[in-house]
Amino acid sequence: MKKFQKKETVRFKHVDFAGIVFYPRFLEMLNDLVEDWFGEELDRPFAEIHQTNGIPTVDLKVQFRQPARIGDELSKALWVKNLGSASINCGFEFRKADDSICLDGEVTLVNVGLDKTSEQIKAVAFTDDTRERISGFLIQNS
């Protein structure tokens, strides 16, 4: 099993007056990581998903371990801790160049669609192909 990994350099747009990453920017970076994972590894780019479905975050646990500063290069990693029929619980971490963790946690995502009869959003099971792709990132006891 494997982790999905990307690098990101902390830019001026990410930091606050103190020169450290403003916490909502970390969440945007996490969402970018999820979006890249869906597009690059699961063959479900958000531009296509959002024509008929969605993949909202329904639970998020974050630990801000230490600040990241402008110019830092972060190694972002995402893996699957649990795969349900329509949900995914993922672990994630952002590491600095010295390998120290500045952010880690868990995010739960749910595959949803619009029920045309009730006009309500409801969970929709992943296709077999998508489940198979996701399961390649399943890491037990992480």
Short mmCIF file of C-alpha atoms in Angstrom, two decimals:
data_model
loop_
_atom_site.label_atom_id
_atom_site.label_comp_id
_atom_site.label_asym_id
_atom_site.label_seq_id
_atom_site.Cartn_x
_atom_site.Cartn_y
_atom_site.Cartn_z
CA MET A 1 0.00 0.00 0.00
CA LYS A 2 1.17 3.51 -0.69
CA LYS A 3 0.78 7.14 0.28
CA PHE A 4 -0.12 9.89 -2.19
CA GLN A 5 2.52 12.60 -1.92
CA LYS A 6 2.98 16.12 -3.26
CA LYS A 7 5.34 18.98 -2.47
CA GLU A 8 4.26 22.55 -1.87
CA THR A 9 6.32 25.64 -1.19
CA VAL A 10 4.88 28.05 1.36
CA ARG A 11 4.23 31.31 -0.45
CA PHE A 12 3.47 34.85 0.65
CA LYS A 13 -0.25 34.19 0.04
CA HIS A 14 -0.18 31.45 2.71
CA VAL A 15 1.26 33.47 5.60
CA ASP A 16 -0.08 35.96 8.10
CA PHE A 17 1.56 39.10 9.50
CA ALA A 18 3.81 36.97 11.71
CA GLY A 19 5.18 35.21 8.61
CA ILE A 20 3.74 31.78 9.43
CA VAL A 21 1.09 29.81 7.58
CA PHE A 22 -2.36 31.11 8.54
CA TYR A 23 -4.31 28.02 9.63
CA PRO A 24 -7.06 28.21 6.95
CA ARG A 25 -4.34 28.10 4.29
CA PHE A 26 -3.25 24.70 5.66
CA LEU A 27 -6.82 23.47 5.08
CA GLU A 28 -6.73 24.81 1.53
CA MET A 29 -3.44 22.96 0.99
CA LEU A 30 -5.11 19.80 2.32
CA ASN A 31 -8.04 20.24 -0.04
CA ASP A 32 -5.58 20.72 -2.93
CA LEU A 33 -3.93 17.43 -1.92
CA VAL A 34 -7.29 15.62 -1.92
CA GLU A 35 -8.23 17.16 -5.27
CA ASP A 36 -4.88 16.16 -6.81
CA TRP A 37 -5.25 12.60 -5.43
CA PHE A 38 -8.71 12.25 -6.96
CA GLY A 39 -7.54 13.57 -10.33
CA GLU A 40 -4.12 11.94 -10.59
CA GLU A 41 -4.65 8.58 -8.89
CA LEU A 42 -8.38 7.86 -8.79
CA ASP A 43 -9.18 9.14 -12.30
CA ARG A 44 -11.96 11.30 -10.85
CA PRO A 45 -10.97 14.94 -11.44
CA PHE A 46 -13.07 17.41 -9.46
CA ALA A 47 -14.03 19.20 -12.70
CA GLU A 48 -15.86 16.03 -13.72
CA ILE A 49 -17.10 14.92 -10.28
CA HIS A 50 -18.81 18.21 -9.59
CA GLN A 51 -20.94 17.99 -12.72
CA THR A 52 -23.08 15.29 -11.08
CA ASN A 53 -21.63 14.45 -7.66
CA GLY A 54 -19.57 15.81 -4.82
CA ILE A 55 -17.03 14.62 -2.28
CA PRO A 56 -17.57 16.83 0.79
CA THR A 57 -15.53 16.68 3.97
CA VAL A 58 -17.79 15.49 6.78
CA ASP A 59 -15.22 15.21 9.57
CA LEU A 60 -11.83 16.79 10.07
CA LYS A 61 -9.31 16.39 12.87
CA VAL A 62 -6.18 18.55 12.67
CA GLN A 63 -3.13 18.92 14.87
CA PHE A 64 -0.97 21.98 14.25
CA ARG A 65 2.39 20.64 15.44
CA GLN A 66 4.66 23.59 14.57
CA PRO A 67 4.59 26.63 12.33
CA ALA A 68 5.58 26.61 8.70
CA ARG A 69 7.12 29.77 7.31
CA ILE A 70 7.33 31.46 3.94
CA GLY A 71 9.84 29.60 1.75
CA ASP A 72 9.46 26.25 3.55
CA GLU A 73 8.97 23.31 1.23
CA LEU A 74 6.32 20.98 2.62
CA SER A 75 6.00 17.32 1.74
CA LYS A 76 2.28 16.53 1.93
CA ALA A 77 1.12 12.91 2.24
CA LEU A 78 -2.32 11.29 2.24
CA TRP A 79 -3.32 7.66 2.82
CA VAL A 80 -6.51 5.72 3.47
CA LYS A 81 -7.25 4.44 6.96
CA ASN A 82 -10.75 3.11 6.27
CA LEU A 83 -12.80 2.62 3.12
CA GLY A 84 -16.58 2.38 3.43
CA SER A 85 -19.09 1.91 0.63
CA ALA A 86 -19.42 5.68 0.10
CA SER A 87 -16.88 7.15 2.53
CA ILE A 88 -13.14 7.35 2.98
CA ASN A 89 -11.27 8.11 6.19
CA CYS A 90 -7.80 9.40 5.32
CA GLY A 91 -4.76 10.20 7.38
CA PHE A 92 -2.54 13.07 6.30
CA GLU A 93 0.66 14.81 7.30
CA PHE A 94 2.69 17.77 6.15
CA ARG A 95 6.43 17.53 6.80
CA LYS A 96 9.10 20.19 6.56
CA ALA A 97 12.51 19.69 4.91
CA ASP A 98 14.01 18.55 8.24
CA ASP A 99 11.31 15.79 8.30
CA SER A 100 9.50 17.35 11.26
CA ILE A 101 5.71 17.28 11.12
CA CYS A 102 4.03 20.66 11.08
CA LEU A 103 0.47 19.39 10.47
CA ASP A 104 -1.26 16.04 10.67
CA GLY A 105 -4.69 14.58 11.20
CA GLU A 106 -7.61 12.74 9.64
CA VAL A 107 -10.26 13.72 7.12
CA THR A 108 -13.44 11.82 6.26
CA LEU A 109 -14.89 12.32 2.80
CA VAL A 110 -18.23 11.07 1.48
CA ASN A 111 -19.17 10.45 -2.13
CA VAL A 112 -22.55 12.13 -2.64
CA GLY A 113 -25.06 12.69 -5.40
CA LEU A 114 -28.32 14.54 -5.81
CA ASP A 115 -31.42 12.36 -5.46
CA LYS A 116 -33.58 13.86 -8.18
CA THR A 117 -36.87 12.70 -6.65
CA SER A 118 -36.30 14.20 -3.22
CA GLU A 119 -33.80 16.86 -4.37
CA GLN A 120 -31.66 15.90 -1.39
CA ILE A 121 -27.96 15.16 -1.33
CA LYS A 122 -27.27 11.60 -0.23
CA ALA A 123 -24.35 9.21 -0.03
CA VAL A 124 -23.67 7.19 -3.18
CA ALA A 125 -21.50 4.07 -3.18
CA PHE A 126 -18.19 4.28 -5.01
CA THR A 127 -17.93 2.37 -8.27
CA ASP A 128 -15.92 -0.86 -8.21
CA ASP A 129 -13.15 0.82 -10.24
CA THR A 130 -12.91 3.75 -7.83
CA ARG A 131 -12.95 1.41 -4.79
CA GLU A 132 -10.12 -0.61 -6.31
CA ARG A 133 -8.04 2.53 -6.93
CA ILE A 134 -8.72 3.85 -3.41
CA SER A 135 -7.82 0.50 -1.82
CA GLY A 136 -4.30 0.84 -3.24
CA PHE A 137 -3.79 3.59 -0.63
CA LEU A 138 -5.26 1.64 2.31
CA ILE A 139 -2.74 1.38 5.14
CA GLN A 140 -3.78 -0.71 8.13
CA ASN A 141 -3.07 0.51 11.67
CA SER A 142 -1.91 3.95 10.55
#
